[in-house]
Tab-separated table of C-alpha atoms in Angstrom:
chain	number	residue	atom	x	y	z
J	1	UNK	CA	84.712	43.242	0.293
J	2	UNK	CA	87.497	40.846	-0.358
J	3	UNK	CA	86.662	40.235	-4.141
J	4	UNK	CA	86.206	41.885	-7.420
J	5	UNK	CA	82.804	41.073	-8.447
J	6	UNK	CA	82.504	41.324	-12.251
J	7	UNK	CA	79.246	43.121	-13.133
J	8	UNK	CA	76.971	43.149	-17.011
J	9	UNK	CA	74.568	46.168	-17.487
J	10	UNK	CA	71.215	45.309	-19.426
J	11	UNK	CA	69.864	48.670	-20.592
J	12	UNK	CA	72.563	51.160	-22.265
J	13	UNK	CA	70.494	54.198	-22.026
J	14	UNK	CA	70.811	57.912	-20.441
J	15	UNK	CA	71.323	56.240	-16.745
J	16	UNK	CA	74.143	53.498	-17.361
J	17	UNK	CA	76.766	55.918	-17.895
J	18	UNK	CA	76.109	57.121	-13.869
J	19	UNK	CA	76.858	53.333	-13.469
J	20	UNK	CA	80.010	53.354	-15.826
J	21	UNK	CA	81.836	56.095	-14.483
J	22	UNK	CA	81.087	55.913	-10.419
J	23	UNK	CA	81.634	51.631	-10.564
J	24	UNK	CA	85.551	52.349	-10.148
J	25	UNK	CA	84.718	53.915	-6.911
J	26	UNK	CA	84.223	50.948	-5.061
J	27	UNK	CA	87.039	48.986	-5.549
J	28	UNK	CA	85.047	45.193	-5.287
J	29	UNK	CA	82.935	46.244	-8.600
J	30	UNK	CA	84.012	45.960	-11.954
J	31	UNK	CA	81.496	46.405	-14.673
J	32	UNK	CA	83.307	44.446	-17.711
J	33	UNK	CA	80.065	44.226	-20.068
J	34	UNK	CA	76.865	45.771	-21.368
J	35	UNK	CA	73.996	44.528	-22.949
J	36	UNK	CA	71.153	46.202	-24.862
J	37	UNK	CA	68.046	45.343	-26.809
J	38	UNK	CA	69.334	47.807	-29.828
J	39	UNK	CA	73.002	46.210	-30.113
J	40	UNK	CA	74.400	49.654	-31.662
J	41	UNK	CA	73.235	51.135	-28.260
J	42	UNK	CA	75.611	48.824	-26.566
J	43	UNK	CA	78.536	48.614	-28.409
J	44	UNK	CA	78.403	52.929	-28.041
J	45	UNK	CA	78.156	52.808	-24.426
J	46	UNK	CA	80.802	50.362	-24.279
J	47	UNK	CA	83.072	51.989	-26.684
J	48	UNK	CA	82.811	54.873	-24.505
J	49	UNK	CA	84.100	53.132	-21.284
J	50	UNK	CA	86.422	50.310	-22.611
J	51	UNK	CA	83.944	47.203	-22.000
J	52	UNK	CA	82.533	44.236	-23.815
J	53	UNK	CA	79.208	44.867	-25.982
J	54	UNK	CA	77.255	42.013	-25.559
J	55	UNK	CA	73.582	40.552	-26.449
J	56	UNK	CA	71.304	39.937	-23.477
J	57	UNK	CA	71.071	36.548	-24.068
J	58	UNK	CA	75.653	36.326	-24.095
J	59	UNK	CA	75.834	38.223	-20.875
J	60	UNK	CA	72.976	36.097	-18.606
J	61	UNK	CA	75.180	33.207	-20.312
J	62	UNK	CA	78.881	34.556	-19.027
J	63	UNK	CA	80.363	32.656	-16.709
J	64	UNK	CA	82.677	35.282	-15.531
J	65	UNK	CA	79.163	37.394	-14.820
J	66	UNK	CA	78.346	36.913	-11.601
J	67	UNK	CA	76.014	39.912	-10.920
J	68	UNK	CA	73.868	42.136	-13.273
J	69	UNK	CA	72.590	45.648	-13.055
J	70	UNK	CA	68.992	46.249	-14.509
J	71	UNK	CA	68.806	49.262	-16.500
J	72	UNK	CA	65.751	48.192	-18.604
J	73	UNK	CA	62.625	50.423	-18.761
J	74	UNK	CA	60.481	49.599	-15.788
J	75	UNK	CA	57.617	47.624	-18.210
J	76	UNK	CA	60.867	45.414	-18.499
J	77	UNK	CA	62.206	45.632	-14.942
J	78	UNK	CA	60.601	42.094	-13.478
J	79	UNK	CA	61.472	40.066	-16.838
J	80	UNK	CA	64.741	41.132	-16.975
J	81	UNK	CA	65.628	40.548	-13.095
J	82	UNK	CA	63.908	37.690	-13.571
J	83	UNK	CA	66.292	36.297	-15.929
J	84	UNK	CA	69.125	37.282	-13.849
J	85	UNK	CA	68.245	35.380	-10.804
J	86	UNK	CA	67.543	32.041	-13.151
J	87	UNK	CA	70.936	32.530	-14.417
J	88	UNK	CA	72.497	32.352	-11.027
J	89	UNK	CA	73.195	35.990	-10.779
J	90	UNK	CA	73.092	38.683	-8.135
J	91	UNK	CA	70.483	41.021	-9.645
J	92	UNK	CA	70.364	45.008	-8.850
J	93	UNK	CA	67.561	46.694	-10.610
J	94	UNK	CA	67.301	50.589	-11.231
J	95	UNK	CA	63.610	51.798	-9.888
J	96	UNK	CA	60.832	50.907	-9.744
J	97	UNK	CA	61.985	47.544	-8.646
J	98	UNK	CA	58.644	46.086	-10.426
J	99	UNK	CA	55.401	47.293	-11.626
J	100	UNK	CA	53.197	44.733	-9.478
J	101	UNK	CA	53.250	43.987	-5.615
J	102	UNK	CA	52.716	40.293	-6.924
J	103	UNK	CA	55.478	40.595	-9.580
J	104	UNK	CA	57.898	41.949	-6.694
J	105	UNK	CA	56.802	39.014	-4.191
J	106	UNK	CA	58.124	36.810	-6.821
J	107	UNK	CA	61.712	38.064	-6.967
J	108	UNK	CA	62.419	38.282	-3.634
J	109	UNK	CA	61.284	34.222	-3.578
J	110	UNK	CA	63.434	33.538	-6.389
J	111	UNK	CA	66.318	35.041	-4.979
J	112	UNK	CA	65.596	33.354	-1.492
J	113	UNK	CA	65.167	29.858	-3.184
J	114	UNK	CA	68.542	30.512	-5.557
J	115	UNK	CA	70.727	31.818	-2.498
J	116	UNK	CA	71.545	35.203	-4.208
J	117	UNK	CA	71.221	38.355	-3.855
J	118	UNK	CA	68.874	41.092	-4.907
J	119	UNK	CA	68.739	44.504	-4.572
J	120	UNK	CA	67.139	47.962	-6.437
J	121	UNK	CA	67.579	51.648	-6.659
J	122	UNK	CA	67.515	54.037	-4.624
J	123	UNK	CA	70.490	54.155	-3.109
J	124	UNK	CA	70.603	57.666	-2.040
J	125	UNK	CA	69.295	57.719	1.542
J	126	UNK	CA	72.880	55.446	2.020
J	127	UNK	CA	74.459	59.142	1.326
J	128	UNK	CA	75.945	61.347	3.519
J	129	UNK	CA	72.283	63.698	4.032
J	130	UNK	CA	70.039	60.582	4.485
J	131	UNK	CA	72.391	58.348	6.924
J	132	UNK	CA	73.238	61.731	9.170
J	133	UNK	CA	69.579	62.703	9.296
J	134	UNK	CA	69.383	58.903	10.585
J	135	UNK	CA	71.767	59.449	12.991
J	136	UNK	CA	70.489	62.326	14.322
J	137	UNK	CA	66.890	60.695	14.016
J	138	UNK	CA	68.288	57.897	16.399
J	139	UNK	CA	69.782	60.308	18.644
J	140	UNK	CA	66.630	61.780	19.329
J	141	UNK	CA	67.186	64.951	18.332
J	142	UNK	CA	64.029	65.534	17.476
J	143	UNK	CA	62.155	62.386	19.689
J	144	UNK	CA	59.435	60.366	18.075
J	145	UNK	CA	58.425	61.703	14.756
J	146	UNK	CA	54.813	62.608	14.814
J	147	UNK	CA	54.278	63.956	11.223
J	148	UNK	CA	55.867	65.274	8.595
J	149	UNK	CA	55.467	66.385	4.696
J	150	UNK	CA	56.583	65.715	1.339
J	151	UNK	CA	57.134	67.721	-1.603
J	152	UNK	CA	58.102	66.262	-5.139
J	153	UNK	CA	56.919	68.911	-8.104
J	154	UNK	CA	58.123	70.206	-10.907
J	155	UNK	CA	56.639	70.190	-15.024
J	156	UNK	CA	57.891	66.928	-16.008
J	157	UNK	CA	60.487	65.087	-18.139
J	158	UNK	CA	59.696	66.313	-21.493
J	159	UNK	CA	61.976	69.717	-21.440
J	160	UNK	CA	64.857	67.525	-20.611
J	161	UNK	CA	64.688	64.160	-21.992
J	162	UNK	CA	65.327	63.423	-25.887
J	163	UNK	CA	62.857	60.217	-25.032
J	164	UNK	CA	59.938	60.987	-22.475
J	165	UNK	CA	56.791	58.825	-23.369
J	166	UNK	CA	57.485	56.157	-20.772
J	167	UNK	CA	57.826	58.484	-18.141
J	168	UNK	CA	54.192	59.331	-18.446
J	169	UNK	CA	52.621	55.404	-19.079
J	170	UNK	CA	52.051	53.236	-16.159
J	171	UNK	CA	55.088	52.247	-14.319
J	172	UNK	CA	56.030	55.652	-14.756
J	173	UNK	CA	54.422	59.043	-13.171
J	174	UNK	CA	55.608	60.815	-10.388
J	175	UNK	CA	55.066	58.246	-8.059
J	176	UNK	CA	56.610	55.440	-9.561
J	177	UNK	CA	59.590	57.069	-11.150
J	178	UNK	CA	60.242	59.942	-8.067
J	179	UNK	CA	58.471	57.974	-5.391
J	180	UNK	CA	60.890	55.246	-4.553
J	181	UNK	CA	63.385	58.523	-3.521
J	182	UNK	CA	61.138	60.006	-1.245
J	183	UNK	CA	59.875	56.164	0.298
J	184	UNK	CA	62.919	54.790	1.015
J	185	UNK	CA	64.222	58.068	2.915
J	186	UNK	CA	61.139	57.454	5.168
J	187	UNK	CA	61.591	54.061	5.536
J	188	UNK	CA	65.136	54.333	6.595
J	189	UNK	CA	64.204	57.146	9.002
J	190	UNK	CA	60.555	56.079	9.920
J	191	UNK	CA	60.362	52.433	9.231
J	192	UNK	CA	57.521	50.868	7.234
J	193	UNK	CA	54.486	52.088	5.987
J	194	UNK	CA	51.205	50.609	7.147
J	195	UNK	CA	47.869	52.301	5.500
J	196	UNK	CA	47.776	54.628	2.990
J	197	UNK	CA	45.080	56.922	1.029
J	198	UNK	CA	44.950	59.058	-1.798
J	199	UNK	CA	43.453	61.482	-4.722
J	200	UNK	CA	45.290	61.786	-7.923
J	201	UNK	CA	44.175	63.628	-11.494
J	202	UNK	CA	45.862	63.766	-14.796
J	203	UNK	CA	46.677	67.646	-15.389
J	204	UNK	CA	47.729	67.153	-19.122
J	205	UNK	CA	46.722	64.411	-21.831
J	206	UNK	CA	49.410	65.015	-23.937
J	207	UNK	CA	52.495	66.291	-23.275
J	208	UNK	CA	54.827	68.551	-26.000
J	209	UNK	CA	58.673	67.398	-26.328
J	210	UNK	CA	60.794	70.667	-26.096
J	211	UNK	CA	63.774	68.524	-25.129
J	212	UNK	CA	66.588	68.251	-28.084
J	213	UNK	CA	66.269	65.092	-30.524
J	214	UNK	CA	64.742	63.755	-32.639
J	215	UNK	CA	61.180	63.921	-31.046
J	216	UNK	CA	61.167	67.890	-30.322
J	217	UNK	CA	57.999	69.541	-31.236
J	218	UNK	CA	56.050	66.216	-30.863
J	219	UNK	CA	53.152	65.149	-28.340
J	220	UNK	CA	53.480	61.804	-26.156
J	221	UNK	CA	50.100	60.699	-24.483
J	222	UNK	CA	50.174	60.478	-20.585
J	223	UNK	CA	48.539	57.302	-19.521
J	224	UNK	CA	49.379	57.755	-15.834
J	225	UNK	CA	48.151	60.229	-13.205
J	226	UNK	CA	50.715	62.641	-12.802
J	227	UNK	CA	48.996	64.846	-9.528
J	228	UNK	CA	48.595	62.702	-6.440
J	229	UNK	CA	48.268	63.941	-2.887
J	230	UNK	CA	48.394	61.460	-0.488
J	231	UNK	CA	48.634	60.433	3.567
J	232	UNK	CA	50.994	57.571	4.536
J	233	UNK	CA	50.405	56.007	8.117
J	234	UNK	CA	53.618	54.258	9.424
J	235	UNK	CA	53.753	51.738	11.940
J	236	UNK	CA	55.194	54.129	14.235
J	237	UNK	CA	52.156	55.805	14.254
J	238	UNK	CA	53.621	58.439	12.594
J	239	UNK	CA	51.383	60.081	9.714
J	240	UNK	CA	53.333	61.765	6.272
J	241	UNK	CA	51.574	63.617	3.723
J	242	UNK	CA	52.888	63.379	0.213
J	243	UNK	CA	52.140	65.898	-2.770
J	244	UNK	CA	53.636	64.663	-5.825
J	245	UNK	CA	53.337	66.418	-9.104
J	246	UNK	CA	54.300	67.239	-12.763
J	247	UNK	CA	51.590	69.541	-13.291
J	248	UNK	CA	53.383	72.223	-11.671
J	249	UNK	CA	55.139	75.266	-12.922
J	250	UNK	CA	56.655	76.460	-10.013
J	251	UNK	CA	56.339	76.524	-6.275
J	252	UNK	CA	57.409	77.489	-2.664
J	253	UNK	CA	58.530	74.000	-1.315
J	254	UNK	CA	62.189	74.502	-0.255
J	255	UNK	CA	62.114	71.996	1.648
J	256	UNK	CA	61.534	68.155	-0.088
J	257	UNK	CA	61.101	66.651	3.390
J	258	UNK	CA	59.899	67.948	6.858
J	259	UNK	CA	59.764	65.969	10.029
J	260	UNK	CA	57.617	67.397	13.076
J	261	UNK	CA	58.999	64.962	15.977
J	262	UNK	CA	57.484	65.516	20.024
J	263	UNK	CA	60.892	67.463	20.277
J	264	UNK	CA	61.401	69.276	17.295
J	265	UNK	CA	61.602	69.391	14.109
J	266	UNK	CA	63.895	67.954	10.915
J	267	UNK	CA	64.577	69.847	7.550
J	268	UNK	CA	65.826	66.250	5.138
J	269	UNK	CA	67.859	67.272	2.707
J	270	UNK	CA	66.369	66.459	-1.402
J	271	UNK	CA	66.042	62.667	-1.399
J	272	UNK	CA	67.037	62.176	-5.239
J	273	UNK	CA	71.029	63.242	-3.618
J	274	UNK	CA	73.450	61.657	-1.663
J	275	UNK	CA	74.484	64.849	0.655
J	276	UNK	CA	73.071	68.046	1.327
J	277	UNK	CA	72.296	69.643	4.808
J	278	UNK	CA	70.026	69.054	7.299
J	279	UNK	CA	68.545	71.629	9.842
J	280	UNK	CA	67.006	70.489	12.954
J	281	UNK	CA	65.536	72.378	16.103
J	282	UNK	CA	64.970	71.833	19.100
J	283	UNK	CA	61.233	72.497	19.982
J	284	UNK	CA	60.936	76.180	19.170
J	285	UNK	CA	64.522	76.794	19.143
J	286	UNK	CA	66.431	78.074	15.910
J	287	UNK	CA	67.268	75.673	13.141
J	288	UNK	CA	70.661	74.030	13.543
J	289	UNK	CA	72.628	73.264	10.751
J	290	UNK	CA	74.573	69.832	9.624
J	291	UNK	CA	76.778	69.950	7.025
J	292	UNK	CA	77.434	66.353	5.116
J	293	UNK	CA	80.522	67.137	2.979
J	294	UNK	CA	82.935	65.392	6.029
J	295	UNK	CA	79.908	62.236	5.901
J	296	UNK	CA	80.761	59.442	3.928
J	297	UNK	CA	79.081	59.597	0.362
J	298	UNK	CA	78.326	63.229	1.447
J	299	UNK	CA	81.018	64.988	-0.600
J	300	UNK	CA	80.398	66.951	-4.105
J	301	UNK	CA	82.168	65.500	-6.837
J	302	UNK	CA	79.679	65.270	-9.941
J	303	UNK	CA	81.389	68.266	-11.164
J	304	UNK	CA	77.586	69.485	-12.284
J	305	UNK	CA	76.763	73.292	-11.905
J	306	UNK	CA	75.671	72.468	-8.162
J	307	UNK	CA	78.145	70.508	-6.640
J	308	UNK	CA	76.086	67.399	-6.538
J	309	UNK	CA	77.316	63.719	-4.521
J	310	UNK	CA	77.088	61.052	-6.756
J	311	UNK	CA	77.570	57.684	-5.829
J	312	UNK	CA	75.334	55.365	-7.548
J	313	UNK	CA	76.722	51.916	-7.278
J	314	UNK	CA	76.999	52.652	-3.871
J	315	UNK	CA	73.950	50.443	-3.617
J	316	UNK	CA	75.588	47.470	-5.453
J	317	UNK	CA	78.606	47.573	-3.551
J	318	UNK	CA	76.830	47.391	-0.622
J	319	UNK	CA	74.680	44.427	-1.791
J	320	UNK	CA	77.775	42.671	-2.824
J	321	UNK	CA	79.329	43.096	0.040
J	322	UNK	CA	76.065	41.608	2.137
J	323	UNK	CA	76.653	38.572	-0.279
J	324	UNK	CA	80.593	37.936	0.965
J	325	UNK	CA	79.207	38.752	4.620
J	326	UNK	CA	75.593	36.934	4.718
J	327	UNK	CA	73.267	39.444	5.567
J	328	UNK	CA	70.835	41.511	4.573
J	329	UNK	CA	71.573	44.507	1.857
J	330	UNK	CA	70.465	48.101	2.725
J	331	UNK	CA	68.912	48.474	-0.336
J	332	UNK	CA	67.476	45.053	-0.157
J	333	UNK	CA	64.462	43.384	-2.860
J	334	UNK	CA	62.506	43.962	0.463
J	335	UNK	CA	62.931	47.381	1.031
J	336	UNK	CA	62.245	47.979	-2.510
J	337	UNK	CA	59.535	45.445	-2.767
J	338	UNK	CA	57.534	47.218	0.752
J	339	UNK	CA	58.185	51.170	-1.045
J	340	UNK	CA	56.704	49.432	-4.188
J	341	UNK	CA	53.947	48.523	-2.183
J	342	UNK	CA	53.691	51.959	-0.881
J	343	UNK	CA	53.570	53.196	-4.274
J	344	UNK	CA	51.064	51.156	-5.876
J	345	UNK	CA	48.457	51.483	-2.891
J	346	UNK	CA	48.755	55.378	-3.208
J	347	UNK	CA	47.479	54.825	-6.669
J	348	UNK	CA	45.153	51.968	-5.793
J	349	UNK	CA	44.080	54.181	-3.126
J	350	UNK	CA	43.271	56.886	-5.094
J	351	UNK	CA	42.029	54.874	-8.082
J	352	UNK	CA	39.035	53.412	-5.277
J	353	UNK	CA	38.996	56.382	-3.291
J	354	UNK	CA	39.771	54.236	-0.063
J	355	UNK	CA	42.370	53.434	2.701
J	356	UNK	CA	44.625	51.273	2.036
J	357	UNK	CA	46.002	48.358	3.988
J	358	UNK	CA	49.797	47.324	2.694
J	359	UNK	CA	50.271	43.843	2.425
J	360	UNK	CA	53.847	43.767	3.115
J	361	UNK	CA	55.987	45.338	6.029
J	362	UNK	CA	60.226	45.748	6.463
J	363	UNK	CA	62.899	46.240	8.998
J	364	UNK	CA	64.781	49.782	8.780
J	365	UNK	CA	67.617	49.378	7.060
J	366	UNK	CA	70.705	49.281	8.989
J	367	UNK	CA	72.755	52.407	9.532
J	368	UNK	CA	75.577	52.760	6.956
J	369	UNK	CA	78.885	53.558	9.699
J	370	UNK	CA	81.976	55.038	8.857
J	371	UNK	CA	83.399	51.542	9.049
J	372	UNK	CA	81.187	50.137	6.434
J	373	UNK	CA	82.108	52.986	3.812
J	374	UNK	CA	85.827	52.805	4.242
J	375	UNK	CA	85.620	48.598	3.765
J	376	UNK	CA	83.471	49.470	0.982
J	377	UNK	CA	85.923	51.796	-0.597
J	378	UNK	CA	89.016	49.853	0.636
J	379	UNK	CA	91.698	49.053	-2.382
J	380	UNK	CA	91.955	45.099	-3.168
């Protein structure tokens, strides 16, 4: 990129501080404001990091704004981008990108009728571990991916976060909330999804807070399923399971992601990262390891326990940088609007006990090179 975008934040929770402290990686973004329905929520989160607090309403109206993240919760995810594309803005919005096929249709038309950009969360598979298993996809290190099986599980949100209720209301779940993680690493390795069919249960009705806060020791009512086992048909012809879960304690699933291809097999490293390492054989042959840490995005430097990458923003550099360039962004409103898609025919499916037949379709996104990161991360 050859400017400095300046960038607002609407939403000030848990989340935007990823945002506030990984933006000065990429040298074209500058987040100079955040916004927030409660306004001492804002003004904290921009105390902390030396921006502007503003109101919603303030920051849509900046004329200095020219691009706003969407931290909302997802009830508020299509209002809020909404408003950003009828203010003129480039509009990122954290996942789920909406709550409605319809609802998503809509953005991506408003953003092709304004001329501006729009793009959503994930951005992980643009990491180190999801562009080398890409690579080595397109290699054909493992030839044409037959099948393959994914694993999200785990006992919820409630032991960690203060605030969990939403997490377990529609919009939220494990498919909504962990879903677009697991979707867009197929998509960019696979391509697009065609049918899809399901079962889902609730295991719980009410979950118990044990996080700390104020709500510790209280119940929140799940109004979502939060168990769904499902089989995604791509128009490869390639056929994915998915078992997705907070109703589990503990399991044996090492592996998040497993591609069986006609010659051999892929080990994909956790989706919700930017690096990790992938194993791959060839036919029966012993698993070969790839390292990401020499990848771009691949490197640890969260400075958490297990040496996570982080490079959120990643996603809205990128995006920006498709704006300067004309094309499309990797983590494009269409990408996010076709895993959406995904998403709320698994549930549909599973809701009518029936296949599935998506109504929308996308191109792979393009391969992140070596020569995209460095212009990404290039000083101005």
């Amino acid at each position: 990129m050859t400017t400095i975008h300046k960038i607002g934040l609407i939403g000030a929770g848990n989340i935007s501080q990823a945002y506030l402290k990984l933006a000065p990686l990429f040298p074209g973004t500058k987040i100079v404001a955040v916004a927030d329905i409660v306004p001492a929520a804002a003004k904290a989160r921009a105390d902390a990091f030396g921006v502007r607090a503003m109101t919603v309403d303030e920051l849509l109206q900046d004329g200095e704004i020219d691009t706003v993240i969407n931290l909302t919760i997802p009830s508020a995810h299509y209002e809020i981008s909404h408003a950003i594309l009828s203010a003129g803005k480039h509009a990122y919005s954290e996942k789920p990108f909406a709550l409605s096929v319809e609802d998503g249709k809509k953005l991506v038309a408003e953003a092709d009728a304004r001329g501006l950009k729009l793009g959503s969360a994930p951005d992980t598979f643009l990491g180190g571990g999801g562009q080398t298993a890409r690579k080595l996809i397109d290699a054909g290190k493992i030839g044409r991916v037959v099948s393959g099986t994914m694993h999200v599980m785990s006992h919820g949100m409630e032991h960690w976060h203060p605030n969990p209720g939403f997490f377990f209301q529609p919009g939220g779940g494990p498919i909504l909330d962990l879903g677009p993680y697991y979707i867009a690493a197929l998509v960019n390795l696979v391509g697009p999804v065609t049918h899809v069919t399901a079962f889902a249960s609730k295991g719980f009705e009410e979950r118990t807070v044990t996080a700390e806060g104020p709500l510790k020791g209280k119940t929140v009512p799940v109004g979502t399923p939060t168990t769904i086992n499902a089989v995604l048909e791509f128009k490869s012809g390639a056929q994915v399971t998915l078992a997705a879960s907070w109703d589990v304690w503990k399991h044996g699933h090492i592996n998040p992601i497993e591609l069986y291809g006609s010659e051999g097999t892929m080990l994909v490293p956790d989706p919700n990262f930017f690096g990790g390492t992938i194993q791959y054989s060839e036919r029966g042959g012993d698993f070969i390891a790839v390292g990401t840490e020499d990848a771009p995005f691949g490197k640890g430097n969260w400075g958490d326990d297990h040496g996570h990458a982080n490079y959120r923003m990643l996603g809205v550099a990128d995006m920006l940088d498709a704006a300067e360039n004309g094309r499309e962004p990797r983590c494009s409103g269409r990408v996010a609007l076709h895993a959406l898609d995904v998403m709320v025919s698994v549930l549909e499916a599973a809701a009518s006990r029936q296949v599935i037949t998506l109504s929308t379709t996308t191109e792979r996104p393009a391969p992140l090179t070596a020569e995209d990161a460095a212009r990404l991360l290039a000083p101005r």
